[in-house]
Short mmCIF file of C-alpha atoms in Angstrom, two decimals:
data_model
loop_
_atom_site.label_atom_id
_atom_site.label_comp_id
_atom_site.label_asym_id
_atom_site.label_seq_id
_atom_site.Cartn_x
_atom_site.Cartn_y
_atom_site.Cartn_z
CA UNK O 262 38.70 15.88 15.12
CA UNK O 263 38.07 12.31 16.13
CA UNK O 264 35.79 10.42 14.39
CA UNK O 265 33.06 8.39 16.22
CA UNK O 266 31.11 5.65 15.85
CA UNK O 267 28.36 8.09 14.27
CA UNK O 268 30.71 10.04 12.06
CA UNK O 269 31.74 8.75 8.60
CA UNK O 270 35.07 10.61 7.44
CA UNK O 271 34.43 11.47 3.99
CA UNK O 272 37.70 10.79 1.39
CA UNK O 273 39.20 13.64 -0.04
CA UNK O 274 40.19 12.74 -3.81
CA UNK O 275 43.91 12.60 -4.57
CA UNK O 276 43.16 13.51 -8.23
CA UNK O 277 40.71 13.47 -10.84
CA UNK O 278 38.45 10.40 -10.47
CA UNK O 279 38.04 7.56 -13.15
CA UNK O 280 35.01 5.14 -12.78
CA UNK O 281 32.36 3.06 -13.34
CA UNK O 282 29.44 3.28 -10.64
CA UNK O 283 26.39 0.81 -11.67
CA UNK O 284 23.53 2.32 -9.84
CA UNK O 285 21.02 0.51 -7.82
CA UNK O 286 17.16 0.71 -9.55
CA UNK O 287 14.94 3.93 -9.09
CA UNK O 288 13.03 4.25 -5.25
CA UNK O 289 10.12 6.57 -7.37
CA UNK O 290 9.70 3.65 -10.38
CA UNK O 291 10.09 0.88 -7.66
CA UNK O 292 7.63 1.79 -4.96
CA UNK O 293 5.03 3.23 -7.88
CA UNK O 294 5.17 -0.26 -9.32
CA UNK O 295 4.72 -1.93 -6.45
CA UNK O 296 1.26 -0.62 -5.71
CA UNK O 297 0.28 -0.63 -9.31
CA UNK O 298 0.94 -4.59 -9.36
CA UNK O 299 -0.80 -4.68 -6.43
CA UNK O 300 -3.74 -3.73 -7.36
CA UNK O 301 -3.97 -5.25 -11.02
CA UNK O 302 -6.01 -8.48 -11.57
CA UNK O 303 -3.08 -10.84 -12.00
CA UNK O 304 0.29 -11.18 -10.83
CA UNK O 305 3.62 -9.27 -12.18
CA UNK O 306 7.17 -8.97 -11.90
CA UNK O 307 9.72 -6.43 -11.04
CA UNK O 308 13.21 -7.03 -12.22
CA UNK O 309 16.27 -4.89 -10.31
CA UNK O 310 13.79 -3.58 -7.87
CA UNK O 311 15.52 -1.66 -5.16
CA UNK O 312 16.31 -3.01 -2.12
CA UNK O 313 16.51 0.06 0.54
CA UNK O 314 14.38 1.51 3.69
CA UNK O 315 12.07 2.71 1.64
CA UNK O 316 11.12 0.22 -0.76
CA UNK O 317 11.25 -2.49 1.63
CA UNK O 318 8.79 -0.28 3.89
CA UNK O 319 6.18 -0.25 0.87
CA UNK O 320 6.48 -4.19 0.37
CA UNK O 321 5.85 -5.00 3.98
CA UNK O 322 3.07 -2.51 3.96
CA UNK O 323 1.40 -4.33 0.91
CA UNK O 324 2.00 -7.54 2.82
CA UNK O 325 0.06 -6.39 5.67
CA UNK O 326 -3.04 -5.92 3.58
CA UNK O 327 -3.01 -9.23 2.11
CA UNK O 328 -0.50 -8.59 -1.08
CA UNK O 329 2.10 -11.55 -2.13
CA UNK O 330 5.31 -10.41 -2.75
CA UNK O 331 8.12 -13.06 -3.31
CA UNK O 332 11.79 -12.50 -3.51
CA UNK O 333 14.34 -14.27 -5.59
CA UNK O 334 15.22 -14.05 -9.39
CA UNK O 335 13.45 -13.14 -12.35
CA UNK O 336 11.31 -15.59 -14.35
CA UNK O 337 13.92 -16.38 -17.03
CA UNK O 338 16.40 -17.31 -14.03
CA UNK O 339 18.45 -14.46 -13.54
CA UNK O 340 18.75 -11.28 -11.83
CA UNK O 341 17.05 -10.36 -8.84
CA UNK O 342 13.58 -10.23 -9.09
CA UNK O 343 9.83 -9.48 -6.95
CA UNK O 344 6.81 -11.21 -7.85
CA UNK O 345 3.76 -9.28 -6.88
CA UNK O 346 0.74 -11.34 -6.13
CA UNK O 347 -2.43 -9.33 -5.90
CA UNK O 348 -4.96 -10.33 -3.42
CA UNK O 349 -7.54 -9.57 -1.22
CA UNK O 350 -6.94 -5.90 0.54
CA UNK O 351 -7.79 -6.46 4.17
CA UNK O 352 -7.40 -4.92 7.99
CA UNK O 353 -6.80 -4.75 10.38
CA UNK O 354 -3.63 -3.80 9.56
CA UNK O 355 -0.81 -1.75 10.83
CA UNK O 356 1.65 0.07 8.29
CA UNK O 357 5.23 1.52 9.23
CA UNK O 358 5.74 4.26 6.90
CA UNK O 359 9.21 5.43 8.30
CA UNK O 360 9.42 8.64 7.03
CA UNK O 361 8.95 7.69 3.42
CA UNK O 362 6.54 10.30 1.59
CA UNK O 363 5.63 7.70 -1.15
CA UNK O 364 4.93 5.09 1.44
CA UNK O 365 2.63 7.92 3.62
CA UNK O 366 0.87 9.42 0.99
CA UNK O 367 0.72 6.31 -1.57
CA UNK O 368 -0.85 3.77 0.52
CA UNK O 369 -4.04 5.68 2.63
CA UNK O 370 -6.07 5.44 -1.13
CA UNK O 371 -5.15 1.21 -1.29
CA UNK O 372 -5.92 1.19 2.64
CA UNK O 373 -9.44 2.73 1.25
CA UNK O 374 -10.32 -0.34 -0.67
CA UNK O 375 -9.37 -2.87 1.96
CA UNK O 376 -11.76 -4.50 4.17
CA UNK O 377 -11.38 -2.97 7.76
CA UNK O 378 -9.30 -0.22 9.35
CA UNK O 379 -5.79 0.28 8.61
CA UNK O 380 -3.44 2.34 11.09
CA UNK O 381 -0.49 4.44 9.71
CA UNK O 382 2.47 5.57 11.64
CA UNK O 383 5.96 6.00 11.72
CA UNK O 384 9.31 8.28 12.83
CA UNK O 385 8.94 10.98 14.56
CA UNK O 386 9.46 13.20 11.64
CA UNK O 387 6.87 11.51 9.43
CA UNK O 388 4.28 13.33 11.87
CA UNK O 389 5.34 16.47 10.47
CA UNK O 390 5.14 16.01 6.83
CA UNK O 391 1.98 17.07 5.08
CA UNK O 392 -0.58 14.68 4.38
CA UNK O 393 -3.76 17.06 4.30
CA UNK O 394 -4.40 16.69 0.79
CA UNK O 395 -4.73 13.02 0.47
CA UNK O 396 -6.55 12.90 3.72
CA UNK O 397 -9.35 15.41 2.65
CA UNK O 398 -9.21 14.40 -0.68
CA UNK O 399 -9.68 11.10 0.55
CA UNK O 400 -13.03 11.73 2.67
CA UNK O 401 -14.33 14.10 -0.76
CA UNK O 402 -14.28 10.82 -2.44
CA UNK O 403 -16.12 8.68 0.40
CA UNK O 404 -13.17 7.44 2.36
CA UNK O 405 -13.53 7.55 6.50
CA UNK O 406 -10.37 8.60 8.07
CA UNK O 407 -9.28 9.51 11.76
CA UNK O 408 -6.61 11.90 12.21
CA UNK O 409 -8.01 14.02 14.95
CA UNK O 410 -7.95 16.54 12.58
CA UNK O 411 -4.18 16.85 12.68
CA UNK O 412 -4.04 16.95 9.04
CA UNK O 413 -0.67 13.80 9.52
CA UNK O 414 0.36 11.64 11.03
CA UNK O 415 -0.71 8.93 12.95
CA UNK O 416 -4.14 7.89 11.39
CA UNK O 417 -6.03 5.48 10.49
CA UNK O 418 -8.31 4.41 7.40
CA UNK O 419 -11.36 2.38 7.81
CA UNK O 420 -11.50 0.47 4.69
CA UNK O 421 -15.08 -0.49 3.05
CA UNK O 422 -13.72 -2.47 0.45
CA UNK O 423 -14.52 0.12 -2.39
CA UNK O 424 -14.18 3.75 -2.98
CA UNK O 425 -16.88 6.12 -4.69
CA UNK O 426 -13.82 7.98 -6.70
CA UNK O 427 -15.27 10.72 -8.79
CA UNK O 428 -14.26 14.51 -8.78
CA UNK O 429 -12.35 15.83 -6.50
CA UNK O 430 -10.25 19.38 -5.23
CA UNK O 431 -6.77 18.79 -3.54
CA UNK O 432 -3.91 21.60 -3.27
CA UNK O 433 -0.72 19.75 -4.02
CA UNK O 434 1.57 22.89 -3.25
CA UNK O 435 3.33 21.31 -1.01
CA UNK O 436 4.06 17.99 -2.75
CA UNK O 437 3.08 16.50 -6.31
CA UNK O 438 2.38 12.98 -4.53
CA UNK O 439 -0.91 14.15 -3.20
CA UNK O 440 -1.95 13.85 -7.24
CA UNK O 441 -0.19 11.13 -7.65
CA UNK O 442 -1.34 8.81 -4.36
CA UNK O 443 -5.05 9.27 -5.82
CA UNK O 444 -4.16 8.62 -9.68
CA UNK O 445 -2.17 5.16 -8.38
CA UNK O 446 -5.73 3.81 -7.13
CA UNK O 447 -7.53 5.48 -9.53
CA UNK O 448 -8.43 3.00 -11.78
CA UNK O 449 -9.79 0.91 -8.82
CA UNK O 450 -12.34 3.24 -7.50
CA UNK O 451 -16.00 2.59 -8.82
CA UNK O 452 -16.10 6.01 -10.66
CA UNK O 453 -12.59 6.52 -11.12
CA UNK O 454 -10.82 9.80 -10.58
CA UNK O 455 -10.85 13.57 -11.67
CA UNK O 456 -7.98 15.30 -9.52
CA UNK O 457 -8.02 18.88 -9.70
CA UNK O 458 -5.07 20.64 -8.36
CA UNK O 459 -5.75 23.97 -6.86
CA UNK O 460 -2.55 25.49 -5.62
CA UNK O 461 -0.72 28.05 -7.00
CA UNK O 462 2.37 26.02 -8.14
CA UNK O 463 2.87 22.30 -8.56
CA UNK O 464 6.53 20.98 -7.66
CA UNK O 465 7.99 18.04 -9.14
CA UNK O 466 6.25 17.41 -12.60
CA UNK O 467 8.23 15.03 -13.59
CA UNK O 468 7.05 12.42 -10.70
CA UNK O 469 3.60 13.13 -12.08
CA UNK O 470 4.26 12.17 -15.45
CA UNK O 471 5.97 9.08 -14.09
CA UNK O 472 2.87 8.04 -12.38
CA UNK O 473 0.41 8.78 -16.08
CA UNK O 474 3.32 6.84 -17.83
CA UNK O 475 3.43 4.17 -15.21
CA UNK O 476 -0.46 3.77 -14.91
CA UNK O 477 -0.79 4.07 -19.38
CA UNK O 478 1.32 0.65 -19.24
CA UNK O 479 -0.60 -1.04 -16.66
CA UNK O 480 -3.41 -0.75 -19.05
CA UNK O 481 -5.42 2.60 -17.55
CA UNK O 482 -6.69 5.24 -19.10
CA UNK O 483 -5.57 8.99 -18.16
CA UNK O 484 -6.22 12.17 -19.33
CA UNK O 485 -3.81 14.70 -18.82
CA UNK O 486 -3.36 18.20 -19.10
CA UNK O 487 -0.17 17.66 -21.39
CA UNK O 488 -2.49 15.58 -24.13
CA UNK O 489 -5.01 18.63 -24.27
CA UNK O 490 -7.10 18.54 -21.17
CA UNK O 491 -7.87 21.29 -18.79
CA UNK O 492 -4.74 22.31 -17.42
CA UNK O 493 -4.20 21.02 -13.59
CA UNK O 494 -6.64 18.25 -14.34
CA UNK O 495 -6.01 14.79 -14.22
CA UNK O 496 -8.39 12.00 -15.26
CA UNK O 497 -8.32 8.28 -14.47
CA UNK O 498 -11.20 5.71 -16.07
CA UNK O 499 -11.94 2.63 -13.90
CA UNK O 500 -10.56 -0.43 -14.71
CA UNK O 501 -8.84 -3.10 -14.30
CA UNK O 502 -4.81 -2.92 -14.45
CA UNK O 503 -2.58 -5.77 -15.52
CA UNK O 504 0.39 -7.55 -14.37
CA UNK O 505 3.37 -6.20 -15.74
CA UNK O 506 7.16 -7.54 -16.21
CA UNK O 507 8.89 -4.32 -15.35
CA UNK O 508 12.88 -3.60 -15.20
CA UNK O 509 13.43 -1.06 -12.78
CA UNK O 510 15.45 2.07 -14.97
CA UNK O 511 18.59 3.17 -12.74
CA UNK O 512 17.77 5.84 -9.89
CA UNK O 513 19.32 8.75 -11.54
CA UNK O 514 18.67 11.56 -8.78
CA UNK O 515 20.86 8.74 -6.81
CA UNK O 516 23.47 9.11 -9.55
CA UNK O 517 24.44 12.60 -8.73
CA UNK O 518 26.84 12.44 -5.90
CA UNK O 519 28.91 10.02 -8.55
CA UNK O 520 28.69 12.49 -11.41
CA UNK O 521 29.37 15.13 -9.18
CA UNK O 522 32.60 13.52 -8.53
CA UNK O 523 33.75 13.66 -11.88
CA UNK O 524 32.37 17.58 -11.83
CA UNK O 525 34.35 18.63 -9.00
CA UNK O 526 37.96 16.60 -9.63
CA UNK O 527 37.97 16.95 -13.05
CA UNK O 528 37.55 13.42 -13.77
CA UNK O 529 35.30 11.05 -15.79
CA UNK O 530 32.39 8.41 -14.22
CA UNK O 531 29.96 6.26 -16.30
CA UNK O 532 27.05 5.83 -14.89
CA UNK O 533 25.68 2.21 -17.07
CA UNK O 534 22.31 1.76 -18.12
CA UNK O 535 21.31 5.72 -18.14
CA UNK O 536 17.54 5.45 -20.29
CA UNK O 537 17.39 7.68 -23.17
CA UNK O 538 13.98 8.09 -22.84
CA UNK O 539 12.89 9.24 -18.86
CA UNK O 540 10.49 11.04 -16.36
CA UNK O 541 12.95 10.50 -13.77
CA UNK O 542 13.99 13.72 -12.29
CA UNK O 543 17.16 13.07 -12.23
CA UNK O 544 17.82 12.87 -15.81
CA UNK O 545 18.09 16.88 -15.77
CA UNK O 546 21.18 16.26 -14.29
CA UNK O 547 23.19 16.37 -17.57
CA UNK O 548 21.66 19.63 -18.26
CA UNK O 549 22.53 21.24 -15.12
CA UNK O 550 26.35 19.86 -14.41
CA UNK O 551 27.49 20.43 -18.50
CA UNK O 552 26.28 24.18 -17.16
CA UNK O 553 28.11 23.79 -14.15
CA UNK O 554 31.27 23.11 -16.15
CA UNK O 555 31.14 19.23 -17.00
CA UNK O 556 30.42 17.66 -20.32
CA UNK O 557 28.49 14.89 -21.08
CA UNK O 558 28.28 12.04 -23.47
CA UNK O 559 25.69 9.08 -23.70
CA UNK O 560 26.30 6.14 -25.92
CA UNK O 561 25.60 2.59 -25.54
CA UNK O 562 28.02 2.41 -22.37
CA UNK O 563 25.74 5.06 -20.25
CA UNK O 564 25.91 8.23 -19.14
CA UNK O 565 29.63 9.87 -18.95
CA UNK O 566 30.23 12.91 -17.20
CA UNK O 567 33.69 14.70 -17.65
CA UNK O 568 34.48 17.38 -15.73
CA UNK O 569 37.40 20.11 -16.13
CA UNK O 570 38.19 20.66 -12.93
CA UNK O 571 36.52 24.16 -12.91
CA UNK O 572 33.14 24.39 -11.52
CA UNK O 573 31.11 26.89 -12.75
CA UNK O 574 28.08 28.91 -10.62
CA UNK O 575 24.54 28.29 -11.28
CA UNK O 576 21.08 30.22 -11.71
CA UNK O 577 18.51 27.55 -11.98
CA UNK O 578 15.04 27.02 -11.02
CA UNK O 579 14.49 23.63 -9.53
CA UNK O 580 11.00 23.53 -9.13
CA UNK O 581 10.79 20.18 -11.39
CA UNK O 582 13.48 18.41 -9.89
CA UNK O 583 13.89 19.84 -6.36
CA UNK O 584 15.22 16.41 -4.89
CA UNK O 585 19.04 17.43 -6.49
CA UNK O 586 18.68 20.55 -4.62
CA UNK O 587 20.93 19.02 -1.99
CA UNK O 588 23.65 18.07 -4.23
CA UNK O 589 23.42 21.07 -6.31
CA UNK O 590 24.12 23.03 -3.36
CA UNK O 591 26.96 21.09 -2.61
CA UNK O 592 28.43 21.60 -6.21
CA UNK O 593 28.04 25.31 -6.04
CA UNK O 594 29.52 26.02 -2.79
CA UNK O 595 32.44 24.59 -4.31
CA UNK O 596 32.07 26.48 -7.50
CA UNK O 597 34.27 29.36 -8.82
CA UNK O 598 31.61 32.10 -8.50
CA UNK O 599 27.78 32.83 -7.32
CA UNK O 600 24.70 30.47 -7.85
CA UNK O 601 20.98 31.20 -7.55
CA UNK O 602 18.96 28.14 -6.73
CA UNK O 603 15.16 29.11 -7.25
CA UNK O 604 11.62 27.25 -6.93
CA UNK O 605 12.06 25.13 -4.43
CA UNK O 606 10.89 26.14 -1.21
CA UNK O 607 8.73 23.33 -0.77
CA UNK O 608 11.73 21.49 0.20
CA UNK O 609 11.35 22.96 3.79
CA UNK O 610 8.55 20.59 4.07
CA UNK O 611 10.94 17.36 2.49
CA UNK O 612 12.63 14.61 5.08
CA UNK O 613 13.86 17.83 7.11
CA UNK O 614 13.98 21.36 5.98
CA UNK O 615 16.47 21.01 3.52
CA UNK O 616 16.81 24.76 2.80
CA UNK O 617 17.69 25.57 6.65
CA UNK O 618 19.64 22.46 6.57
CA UNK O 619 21.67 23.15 3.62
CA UNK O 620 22.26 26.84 4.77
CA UNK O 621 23.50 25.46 8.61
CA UNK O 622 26.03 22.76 7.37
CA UNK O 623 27.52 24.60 4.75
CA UNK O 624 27.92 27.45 6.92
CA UNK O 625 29.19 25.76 9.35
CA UNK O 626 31.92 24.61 7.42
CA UNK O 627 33.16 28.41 6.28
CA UNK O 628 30.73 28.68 3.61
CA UNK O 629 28.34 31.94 2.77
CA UNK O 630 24.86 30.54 2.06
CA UNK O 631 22.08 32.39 2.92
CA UNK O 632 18.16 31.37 2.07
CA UNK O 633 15.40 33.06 0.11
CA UNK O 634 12.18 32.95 -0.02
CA UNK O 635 12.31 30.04 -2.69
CA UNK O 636 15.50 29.11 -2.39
CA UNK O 637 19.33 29.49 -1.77
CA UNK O 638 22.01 31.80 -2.33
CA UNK O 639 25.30 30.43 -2.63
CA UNK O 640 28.56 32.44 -2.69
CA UNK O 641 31.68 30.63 -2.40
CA UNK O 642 34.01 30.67 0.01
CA UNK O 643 37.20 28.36 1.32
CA UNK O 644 35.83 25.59 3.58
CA UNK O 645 36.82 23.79 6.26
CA UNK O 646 36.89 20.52 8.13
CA UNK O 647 33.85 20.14 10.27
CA UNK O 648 30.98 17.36 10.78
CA UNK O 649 28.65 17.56 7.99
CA UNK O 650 25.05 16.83 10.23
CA UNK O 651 22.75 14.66 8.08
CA UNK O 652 19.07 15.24 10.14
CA UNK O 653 18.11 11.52 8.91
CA UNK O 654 18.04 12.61 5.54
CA UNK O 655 20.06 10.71 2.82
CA UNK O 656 20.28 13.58 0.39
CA UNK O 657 21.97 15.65 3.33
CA UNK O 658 24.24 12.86 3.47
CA UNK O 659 25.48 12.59 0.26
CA UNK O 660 25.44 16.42 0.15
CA UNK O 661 28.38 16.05 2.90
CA UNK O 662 30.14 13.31 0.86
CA UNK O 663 30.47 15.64 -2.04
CA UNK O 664 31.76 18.30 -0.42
CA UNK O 665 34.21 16.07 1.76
CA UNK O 666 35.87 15.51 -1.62
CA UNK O 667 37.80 18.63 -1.74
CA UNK O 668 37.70 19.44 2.05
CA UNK O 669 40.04 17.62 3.83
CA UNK O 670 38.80 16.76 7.72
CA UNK O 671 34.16 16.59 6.84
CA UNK O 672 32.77 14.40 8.54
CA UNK O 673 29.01 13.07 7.78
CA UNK O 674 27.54 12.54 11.16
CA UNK O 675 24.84 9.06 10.33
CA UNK O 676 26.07 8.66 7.04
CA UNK O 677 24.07 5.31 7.33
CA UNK O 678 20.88 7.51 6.39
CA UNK O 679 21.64 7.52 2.85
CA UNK O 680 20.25 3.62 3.20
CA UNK O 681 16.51 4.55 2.68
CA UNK O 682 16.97 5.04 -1.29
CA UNK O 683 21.11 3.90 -1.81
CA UNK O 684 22.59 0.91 0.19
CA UNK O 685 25.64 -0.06 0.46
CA UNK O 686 26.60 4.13 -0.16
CA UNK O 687 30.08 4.38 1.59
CA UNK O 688 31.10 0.88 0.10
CA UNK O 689 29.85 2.57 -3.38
CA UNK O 690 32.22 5.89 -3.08
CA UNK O 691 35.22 4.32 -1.72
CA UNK O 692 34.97 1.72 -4.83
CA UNK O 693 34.73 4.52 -7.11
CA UNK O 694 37.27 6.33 -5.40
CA UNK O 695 40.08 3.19 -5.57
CA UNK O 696 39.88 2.96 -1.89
CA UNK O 697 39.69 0.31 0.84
CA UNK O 698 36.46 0.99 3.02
#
């Protein structure tokens, strides 16, 4: 098969790999930080911020309401670093979100306090995504919104300066960053929050407790269920939030490809700076590849994964950490017998269906996926060379790099995707490979 312009031919390892990958900073810690120094009362840093679609999306976003945000190193000279000048919030304004759910659902309760109307829009997809809980959570607390009553995508937000806050209902089913979007701005709205989640299940609990961890060292006061409060109830006191100097922890969900490297060839990578303390998602990752047939070791050098060359199957519910789903899947149709992934099928509702996704590709390369009503069933089979399609979605992407590693001829059709939370990601695997790019 020739490759084009649009397809990336993923290496095939020659042998087990042995490497160091130094991953770029966390898209979830970056982009929560940046609207938390935003709204504080003075300005703040953020050291190894990352630079990607997303990220930079947020940023510009901020700028357009009247935010500072300067780029360059950090205050004691080195490393790269963004100073976040708090300002003013102001329209009218116009906000590309791309198709970035933290940009989409983080930024309509800032737009809220801003002075004038604010209009959100972006890729075709991002129309799609749900955004019905923030919207009509949003107007419960006193916000004025026009979406035609579509419930996404475009809208706008007429800012009045201030919110009411106060109590309010909002089924987060579908995605945990409804709660989180109105805890952010929480501490800014005259009466401050009381989010009550009313769905039956809540994905992605670790991303919450980022956000009450995130907002605690800004200087706010939460209330959580964990810390003996009603259960699916979160509180936020209003107040004022402070400038912080934050280092960005390593994205660890974008650490998986890399340690599933090591899985698969029976190799070794170190993955430096891996926190010991987390609510990164990704840190279940050690967990779920030492019972997928690796072992794992951290120390003062990072994380080290060491795999044995056999890969074993999987029954695991996700639910928490449903972004590895994609890689996961990738692992197991390479494993040695049947895995169960369960509890995530809010991921049909992610950057594209990832479950029909995931099921299509891998299929279409000889595998024997089929999904489930939460989930995927994965028995596998030989594969084959094929193109690996991506749907603009940088988890499918580096789903089709995995597998590429021990199937000679895949080929990851806009492997350039994987840019909205990991630049620079082919230039990344060939290093760790040994290769020339």
């Amino acid at each position: 098969m020739t490759a084009t312009a649009a397809h990336w031919p993923a290496p095939t390892a020659s042998g087990p790999i042995d490497a160091t990958v130094t991953v770029p900073g966390s898209k979830s810690v970056t982009n929560r930080a940046l609207v938390l120094a935003a709204l504080a009362f003075e300005p703040g840093w953020l050291r190894r911020p990352l630079r990607s679609r997303d990220t930079v999306l947020m940023a510009d976003a901020l700028r357009a309401l009247g935010v500072g945000i300067e780029e360059g190193v950090g205050p004691d000279g080195t490393g790269e670093a963004w100073r976040v000048i708090p300002a003013g919030l102001h329209g009218p304004a116009a906000v590309d979100v791309g198709n970035a759910g933290t940009v989409m659902r983080f930024l309509p309760p800032v737009a809220a306090l801003a002075d004038g109307p604010v209009r959100f829009d972006g890729d075709p997809r991002s129309h799609e995504r749900p955004l019905h809980g923030v919207i009509d959570a949003l107007r419960g607390l006193g916000a004025r919104i026009d979406d035609d009553g579509r419930g996404a995508l475009p809208l706008t937000v007429h800012g009045g300066g201030s919110l009411t806050g106060g109590p309010v209902e909002v089924d987060a089913s579908s995605s945990s960053q409804f709660v989180s979007a109105l805890l952010l701005s929480g501490p800014r709205f005259n009466q401050g929050v009381e989010v009550r989640h009313t769905g039956a299940t809540l994905p992605s609990m670790p991303h919450i407790r980022m956000t009450v961890d995130m907002l605690r060292a800004a200087g706010a006061q939460v209330d959580t269920p964990e810390a003996g409060g009603e259960p699916n109830v979160w509180r936020v006191t209003p107040g004022a939030l402070l400038g912080r100097d934050l280092v960005v922890e390593p994205d660890l969900s974008n650490a998986q490809p890399f340690l599933a490297a090591a899985l698969i060839t029976g190799g070794r990578v170190t993955i430096p700076d891996w926190p010991r303390q987390t609510t990164q998602p990704g840190d279940a990752l050690r967990e779920i590849f030492t019972a997928m047939g690796g072992s794992c070791e951290l120390d003062e050098r990072g994380l080290t994964l060491t795999g044995t060359g056999r890969v074993r199957g999987i029954d695991v519910d996700l639910g928490d950490v449903g972004e590895l789903t994609p890689g996961i899947a990738a692992v197991a149709a390479l494993a040695d017998s049947e895995s169960v992934l369960r509890g995530v099928a809010h991921l049909r509702l992610h950057e594209t269906d990832r479950l029909a996704a995931l099921t299509k590709e891998i299929n279409g390369l000889g595998g024997d996926v089929t999904e489930t009503a939460d989930g995927l069933r994965i028995r596998p089979r030989p594969l084959q060379r094929g193109v690996f399609h991506t749907y603009d979605d940088h988890r499918l992407a580096t789903a089709g790099a995995v597998l590429g590693l021990a199937v000679p001829g895949v080929e990851v059709e806009n492997v350039a995707t994987t840019a909205k939370t990991l630049p620079d990601f082919p230039e990344l695997w060939q290093a760790m490979l040994g290769t020339e790019s």
